[in-house]
Amino acid sequence: MSTRAKLMERLLKSGTDSVRKNKPQLREAAKKKKWDIVRGDTVQVISRNHPEFRKQGVVLEVNRKADRITVEGVNFGPFRMKGDKERGIRGQTITKERSLHYSNVNLVDPVTGKPTRITKQYLEDGTKVRVAKKSGAVIPRPEILTLRKRPMSQVVTASCTGSDEDVW
């Protein structure tokens, strides 16, 4: 059996998971340990060959497994919504934000309003902060990070309440 046939056989046995994990983008994303951009930050597209070059927006989502972010109002693309005949809903095409690669954006300096690289420093009280390299200004963590993206379940069941003896 040829080498190519052996490789194909091995791929078919293992399924598509091994193919997905071997993509170079996913391997590089798995190596990354620190993230400078978080949900709620204001960023600007810095890639010159991107059609949305110099556009600014707020980060809606950070996909750390794929090394990509979604920015509000940037990189729109068509998405097909499937219809439902029983409910009488027609299929339609809508436009919404697509993800960008992490390397194509930079944080916006709060003082100058321009994209900047950052460094991390410790303040006198021991808190770790992000500092803009261009102006030296502290970039605060967004307020949205104090809220949970997926709210905790508020459903109370019998197993949650238990008996009165279990209460302190």
CSV table of N, CA, C and O in Angstrom, one decimal, residues 53-133:
chain,number,residue,atom,x,y,z
A,53,PHE,N,-9.7,48.8,7.1
A,53,PHE,CA,-8.5,49.4,7.7
A,53,PHE,C,-8.8,50.7,8.4
A,53,PHE,O,-9.6,51.5,7.8
A,54,ARG,N,-8.3,50.9,9.5
A,54,ARG,CA,-8.4,52.1,10.4
A,54,ARG,C,-9.8,52.3,11.0
A,54,ARG,O,-10.1,53.3,11.7
A,55,LYS,N,-10.7,51.3,10.9
A,55,LYS,CA,-12.0,51.4,11.6
A,55,LYS,C,-11.8,50.9,13.0
A,55,LYS,O,-11.1,50.0,13.4
A,56,GLN,N,-12.6,51.6,13.9
A,56,GLN,CA,-12.5,51.3,15.4
A,56,GLN,C,-13.8,50.7,15.8
A,56,GLN,O,-14.9,51.0,15.2
A,57,GLY,N,-13.8,49.9,16.9
A,57,GLY,CA,-15.0,49.3,17.4
A,57,GLY,C,-14.7,48.7,18.7
A,57,GLY,O,-13.6,48.5,19.2
A,58,VAL,N,-15.8,48.2,19.4
A,58,VAL,CA,-15.7,47.6,20.7
A,58,VAL,C,-15.7,46.0,20.5
A,58,VAL,O,-16.5,45.5,19.7
A,59,VAL,N,-14.8,45.3,21.2
A,59,VAL,CA,-14.8,43.9,21.1
A,59,VAL,C,-16.0,43.2,21.7
A,59,VAL,O,-16.3,43.5,22.9
A,60,LEU,N,-16.7,42.4,20.9
A,60,LEU,CA,-17.9,41.7,21.4
A,60,LEU,C,-17.6,40.4,21.9
A,60,LEU,O,-18.2,39.9,22.9
A,61,GLU,N,-16.6,39.7,21.3
A,61,GLU,CA,-16.3,38.3,21.6
A,61,GLU,C,-14.8,38.0,21.4
A,61,GLU,O,-14.3,38.5,20.4
A,62,VAL,N,-14.2,37.2,22.2
A,62,VAL,CA,-12.8,36.8,22.0
A,62,VAL,C,-12.8,35.3,22.0
A,62,VAL,O,-13.2,34.6,22.9
A,63,ASN,N,-12.4,34.7,20.8
A,63,ASN,CA,-12.3,33.3,20.6
A,63,ASN,C,-10.8,32.9,20.8
A,63,ASN,O,-10.1,33.0,19.9
A,64,ARG,N,-10.5,32.5,22.0
A,64,ARG,CA,-9.1,32.2,22.3
A,64,ARG,C,-8.6,30.9,21.6
A,64,ARG,O,-7.4,30.7,21.4
A,65,LYS,N,-9.5,29.9,21.4
A,65,LYS,CA,-9.1,28.7,20.7
A,65,LYS,C,-8.7,28.9,19.3
A,65,LYS,O,-7.8,28.2,18.8
A,66,ALA,N,-9.3,29.8,18.6
A,66,ALA,CA,-9.0,30.1,17.2
A,66,ALA,C,-8.2,31.4,17.0
A,66,ALA,O,-7.9,31.7,15.9
A,67,ASP,N,-7.9,32.1,18.1
A,67,ASP,CA,-7.0,33.3,18.0
A,67,ASP,C,-7.8,34.4,17.2
A,67,ASP,O,-7.2,35.1,16.4
A,68,ARG,N,-9.1,34.5,17.4
A,68,ARG,CA,-9.9,35.5,16.7
A,68,ARG,C,-10.8,36.3,17.6
A,68,ARG,O,-11.1,35.9,18.7
A,69,ILE,N,-11.1,37.5,17.1
A,69,ILE,CA,-12.0,38.4,17.9
A,69,ILE,C,-13.1,38.9,17.0
A,69,ILE,O,-13.0,39.0,15.8
A,70,THR,N,-14.3,39.2,17.6
A,70,THR,CA,-15.4,39.9,16.8
A,70,THR,C,-15.5,41.3,17.3
A,70,THR,O,-15.6,41.5,18.5
A,71,VAL,N,-15.5,42.2,16.4
A,71,VAL,CA,-15.6,43.7,16.7
A,71,VAL,C,-16.9,44.3,16.3
A,71,VAL,O,-17.3,44.0,15.1
A,72,GLU,N,-17.5,45.1,17.1
A,72,GLU,CA,-18.8,45.7,16.8
A,72,GLU,C,-18.7,46.7,15.7
A,72,GLU,O,-17.8,47.6,15.7
A,73,GLY,N,-19.5,46.5,14.6
A,73,GLY,CA,-19.5,47.5,13.5
A,73,GLY,C,-18.4,47.3,12.5
A,73,GLY,O,-18.2,48.1,11.6
A,74,VAL,N,-17.6,46.2,12.6
A,74,VAL,CA,-16.5,46.0,11.7
A,74,VAL,C,-16.6,44.6,11.1
A,74,VAL,O,-17.0,43.6,11.7
A,75,ASN,N,-16.2,44.5,9.8
A,75,ASN,CA,-16.1,43.2,9.1
A,75,ASN,C,-17.5,42.5,9.0
A,75,ASN,O,-17.6,41.4,9.4
A,76,PHE,N,-18.4,43.2,8.4
A,76,PHE,CA,-19.8,42.6,8.2
A,76,PHE,C,-19.7,41.6,7.1
A,76,PHE,O,-19.0,41.7,6.1
A,77,GLY,N,-20.6,40.5,7.2
A,77,GLY,CA,-20.7,39.5,6.1
A,77,GLY,C,-22.1,38.9,6.1
A,77,GLY,O,-22.8,39.0,7.1
A,78,PRO,N,-22.5,38.3,5.0
A,78,PRO,CA,-23.8,37.7,4.9
A,78,PRO,C,-23.9,36.4,5.7
A,78,PRO,O,-23.0,35.6,5.6
A,79,PHE,N,-25.0,36.2,6.4
A,79,PHE,CA,-25.3,34.9,7.0
A,79,PHE,C,-26.7,34.5,6.6
A,79,PHE,O,-27.6,35.3,6.5
A,80,ARG,N,-26.9,33.2,6.3
A,80,ARG,CA,-28.2,32.7,5.8
A,80,ARG,C,-28.9,32.2,7.0
A,80,ARG,O,-28.5,31.3,7.7
A,81,MET,N,-30.2,32.7,7.2
A,81,MET,CA,-31.1,32.2,8.2
A,81,MET,C,-32.1,31.3,7.6
A,81,MET,O,-32.7,31.6,6.6
A,82,LYS,N,-32.2,30.1,8.1
A,82,LYS,CA,-33.0,29.1,7.5
A,82,LYS,C,-34.5,29.3,7.9
A,82,LYS,O,-34.7,29.7,9.1
A,83,GLY,N,-35.4,29.1,7.0
A,83,GLY,CA,-36.8,29.4,7.3
A,83,GLY,C,-37.5,28.2,7.9
A,83,GLY,O,-36.9,27.1,8.1
A,84,ASP,N,-38.8,28.3,8.3
A,84,ASP,CA,-39.5,27.3,8.9
A,84,ASP,C,-40.9,27.3,8.3
A,84,ASP,O,-41.7,28.2,8.5
A,85,LYS,N,-41.3,26.3,7.4
A,85,LYS,CA,-42.6,26.3,6.7
A,85,LYS,C,-43.7,26.2,7.7
A,85,LYS,O,-44.8,26.8,7.5
A,86,GLU,N,-43.6,25.4,8.8
A,86,GLU,CA,-44.7,25.2,9.7
A,86,GLU,C,-45.1,26.5,10.4
A,86,GLU,O,-46.3,26.7,10.7
A,87,ARG,N,-44.1,27.3,10.7
A,87,ARG,CA,-44.4,28.6,11.4
A,87,ARG,C,-44.7,29.7,10.4
A,87,ARG,O,-45.1,30.8,10.8
A,88,GLY,N,-44.4,29.5,9.2
A,88,GLY,CA,-44.6,30.5,8.2
A,88,GLY,C,-43.5,31.5,8.1
A,88,GLY,O,-43.7,32.6,7.6
A,89,ILE,N,-42.3,31.1,8.5
A,89,ILE,CA,-41.1,32.0,8.5
A,89,ILE,C,-40.3,31.7,7.3
A,89,ILE,O,-39.9,30.6,7.0
A,90,ARG,N,-40.0,32.8,6.5
A,90,ARG,CA,-39.2,32.6,5.3
A,90,ARG,C,-37.8,32.7,5.6
A,90,ARG,O,-37.3,33.4,6.5
A,91,GLY,N,-37.0,32.0,4.8
A,91,GLY,CA,-35.5,32.1,5.0
A,91,GLY,C,-35.0,33.5,4.5
A,91,GLY,O,-35.6,34.1,3.6
A,92,GLN,N,-34.0,34.0,5.1
A,92,GLN,CA,-33.5,35.3,4.7
A,92,GLN,C,-32.0,35.4,4.9
A,92,GLN,O,-31.4,34.6,5.6
A,93,THR,N,-31.4,36.3,4.3
A,93,THR,CA,-30.0,36.6,4.4
A,93,THR,C,-29.8,37.9,5.2
A,93,THR,O,-30.4,38.9,4.9
A,94,ILE,N,-29.1,37.7,6.3
A,94,ILE,CA,-28.8,38.9,7.2
A,94,ILE,C,-27.3,39.2,7.2
A,94,ILE,O,-26.5,38.3,6.9
A,95,THR,N,-26.9,40.4,7.6
A,95,THR,CA,-25.5,40.7,7.7
A,95,THR,C,-25.2,40.9,9.2
A,95,THR,O,-25.9,41.6,9.9
A,96,LYS,N,-24.1,40.3,9.6
A,96,LYS,CA,-23.6,40.5,11.0
A,96,LYS,C,-22.1,40.5,11.0
A,96,LYS,O,-21.5,40.1,10.0
A,97,GLU,N,-21.5,40.8,12.1
A,97,GLU,CA,-20.1,40.9,12.3
A,97,GLU,C,-19.4,39.5,12.2
A,97,GLU,O,-19.9,38.6,12.8
A,98,ARG,N,-18.4,39.4,11.4
A,98,ARG,CA,-17.6,38.2,11.3
A,98,ARG,C,-16.3,38.4,12.2
A,98,ARG,O,-16.0,39.6,12.5
A,99,SER,N,-15.6,37.4,12.5
A,99,SER,CA,-14.4,37.5,13.3
A,99,SER,C,-13.2,37.9,12.5
A,99,SER,O,-13.2,37.8,11.3
A,100,LEU,N,-12.3,38.6,13.2
A,100,LEU,CA,-11.0,39.0,12.7
A,100,LEU,C,-9.9,38.3,13.4
A,100,LEU,O,-10.1,37.9,14.5
A,101,HIS,N,-8.8,38.1,12.7
A,101,HIS,CA,-7.6,37.5,13.4
A,101,HIS,C,-7.1,38.5,14.4
A,101,HIS,O,-7.1,39.7,14.2
A,102,TYR,N,-6.7,38.0,15.6
A,102,TYR,CA,-6.2,38.8,16.7
A,102,TYR,C,-5.0,39.7,16.3
A,102,TYR,O,-4.9,40.8,16.8
A,103,SER,N,-4.2,39.3,15.3
A,103,SER,CA,-3.0,40.1,15.0
A,103,SER,C,-3.4,41.3,14.1
A,103,SER,O,-2.6,42.2,13.8
A,104,ASN,N,-4.6,41.3,13.6
A,104,ASN,CA,-5.0,42.4,12.7
A,104,ASN,C,-5.6,43.6,13.4
A,104,ASN,O,-6.0,44.6,12.7
A,105,VAL,N,-5.6,43.6,14.7
A,105,VAL,CA,-6.1,44.7,15.5
A,105,VAL,C,-5.2,45.1,16.6
A,105,VAL,O,-4.4,44.3,17.0
A,106,ASN,N,-5.3,46.4,17.1
A,106,ASN,CA,-4.5,46.9,18.2
A,106,ASN,C,-5.4,47.6,19.1
A,106,ASN,O,-6.4,48.2,18.7
A,107,LEU,N,-5.1,47.6,20.4
A,107,LEU,CA,-5.9,48.4,21.4
A,107,LEU,C,-5.7,49.9,21.0
A,107,LEU,O,-4.7,50.3,20.5
A,108,VAL,N,-6.8,50.7,21.4
A,108,VAL,CA,-6.8,52.1,21.1
A,108,VAL,C,-6.3,52.8,22.4
A,108,VAL,O,-6.8,52.5,23.5
A,109,ASP,N,-5.3,53.7,22.2
A,109,ASP,CA,-4.8,54.5,23.3
A,109,ASP,C,-5.9,55.4,23.8
A,109,ASP,O,-6.5,56.2,23.0
A,110,PRO,N,-6.3,55.4,25.1
A,110,PRO,CA,-7.3,56.3,25.6
A,110,PRO,C,-7.0,57.8,25.5
A,110,PRO,O,-7.9,58.6,25.5
A,111,VAL,N,-5.7,58.1,25.5
A,111,VAL,CA,-5.3,59.6,25.4
A,111,VAL,C,-5.3,60.1,24.0
A,111,VAL,O,-5.9,61.1,23.7
A,112,THR,N,-4.6,59.4,23.1
A,112,THR,CA,-4.5,59.9,21.7
A,112,THR,C,-5.6,59.4,20.8
A,112,THR,O,-5.8,60.0,19.8
A,113,GLY,N,-6.2,58.3,21.1
A,113,GLY,CA,-7.3,57.7,20.2
A,113,GLY,C,-6.7,57.0,19.0
A,113,GLY,O,-7.4,56.7,18.1
A,114,LYS,N,-5.4,56.6,19.1
A,114,LYS,CA,-4.7,55.9,18.0
A,114,LYS,C,-4.4,54.5,18.5
A,114,LYS,O,-4.2,54.3,19.7
A,115,PRO,N,-4.1,53.6,17.6
A,115,PRO,CA,-3.7,52.2,18.0
A,115,PRO,C,-2.4,52.2,18.6
A,115,PRO,O,-1.5,53.0,18.3
A,116,THR,N,-2.2,51.4,19.6
A,116,THR,CA,-0.9,51.3,20.4
A,116,THR,C,-0.7,49.9,20.8
A,116,THR,O,-1.6,49.1,21.0
A,117,ARG,N,0.6,49.6,21.0
A,117,ARG,CA,1.0,48.3,21.7
A,117,ARG,C,0.9,48.6,23.2
A,117,ARG,O,0.9,49.7,23.6
A,118,ILE,N,0.9,47.5,24.0
A,118,ILE,CA,0.8,47.7,25.4
A,118,ILE,C,1.9,47.0,26.1
A,118,ILE,O,2.5,46.0,25.6
A,119,THR,N,2.1,47.4,27.4
A,119,THR,CA,3.0,46.6,28.3
A,119,THR,C,2.2,46.5,29.6
A,119,THR,O,1.3,47.2,29.8
A,120,LYS,N,2.6,45.5,30.4
A,120,LYS,CA,1.9,45.3,31.7
A,120,LYS,C,2.9,45.8,32.8
A,120,LYS,O,4.1,45.4,32.8
A,121,GLN,N,2.3,46.5,33.7
A,121,GLN,CA,3.1,47.0,34.9
A,121,GLN,C,2.3,46.8,36.1
A,121,GLN,O,1.1,46.7,36.1
A,122,TYR,N,3.0,46.9,37.3
A,122,TYR,CA,2.3,46.8,38.6
A,122,TYR,C,2.3,48.2,39.2
A,122,TYR,O,3.3,48.9,39.2
A,123,LEU,N,1.1,48.6,39.7
A,123,LEU,CA,1.0,49.9,40.4
A,123,LEU,C,1.5,49.7,41.8
A,123,LEU,O,1.9,48.7,42.3
A,124,GLU,N,1.6,50.9,42.6
A,124,GLU,CA,2.1,50.9,43.9
A,124,GLU,C,1.3,49.9,44.8
A,124,GLU,O,1.8,49.3,45.8
A,125,ASP,N,-0.1,49.9,44.6
A,125,ASP,CA,-0.9,49.0,45.4
A,125,ASP,C,-0.8,47.5,45.0
A,125,ASP,O,-1.5,46.7,45.7
A,126,GLY,N,-0.1,47.2,44.0
A,126,GLY,CA,0.1,45.8,43.6
A,126,GLY,C,-0.8,45.3,42.5
A,126,GLY,O,-0.7,44.1,42.2
A,127,THR,N,-1.6,46.1,42.0
A,127,THR,CA,-2.5,45.7,40.9
A,127,THR,C,-1.8,45.7,39.6
A,127,THR,O,-1.0,46.6,39.3
A,128,LYS,N,-2.1,44.7,38.8
A,128,LYS,CA,-1.5,44.6,37.4
A,128,LYS,C,-2.3,45.4,36.4
A,128,LYS,O,-3.5,45.1,36.4
A,129,VAL,N,-1.7,46.3,35.7
A,129,VAL,CA,-2.5,47.1,34.7
A,129,VAL,C,-1.8,47.1,33.3
A,129,VAL,O,-0.7,46.7,33.2
A,130,ARG,N,-2.6,47.4,32.3
A,130,ARG,CA,-2.1,47.5,31.0
A,130,ARG,C,-1.7,49.0,30.7
A,130,ARG,O,-2.5,49.9,31.0
A,131,VAL,N,-0.5,49.2,30.2
A,131,VAL,CA,-0.1,50.6,29.9
A,131,VAL,C,0.2,50.8,28.4
A,131,VAL,O,0.9,49.9,27.8
A,132,ALA,N,-0.3,51.9,27.9
A,132,ALA,CA,0.0,52.1,26.4
A,132,ALA,C,1.4,52.5,26.2
A,132,ALA,O,2.0,53.3,27.0
A,133,LYS,N,2.0,52.0,25.2
A,133,LYS,CA,3.5,52.3,24.9
A,133,LYS,C,3.7,53.7,24.4
A,133,LYS,O,4.7,54.3,24.7
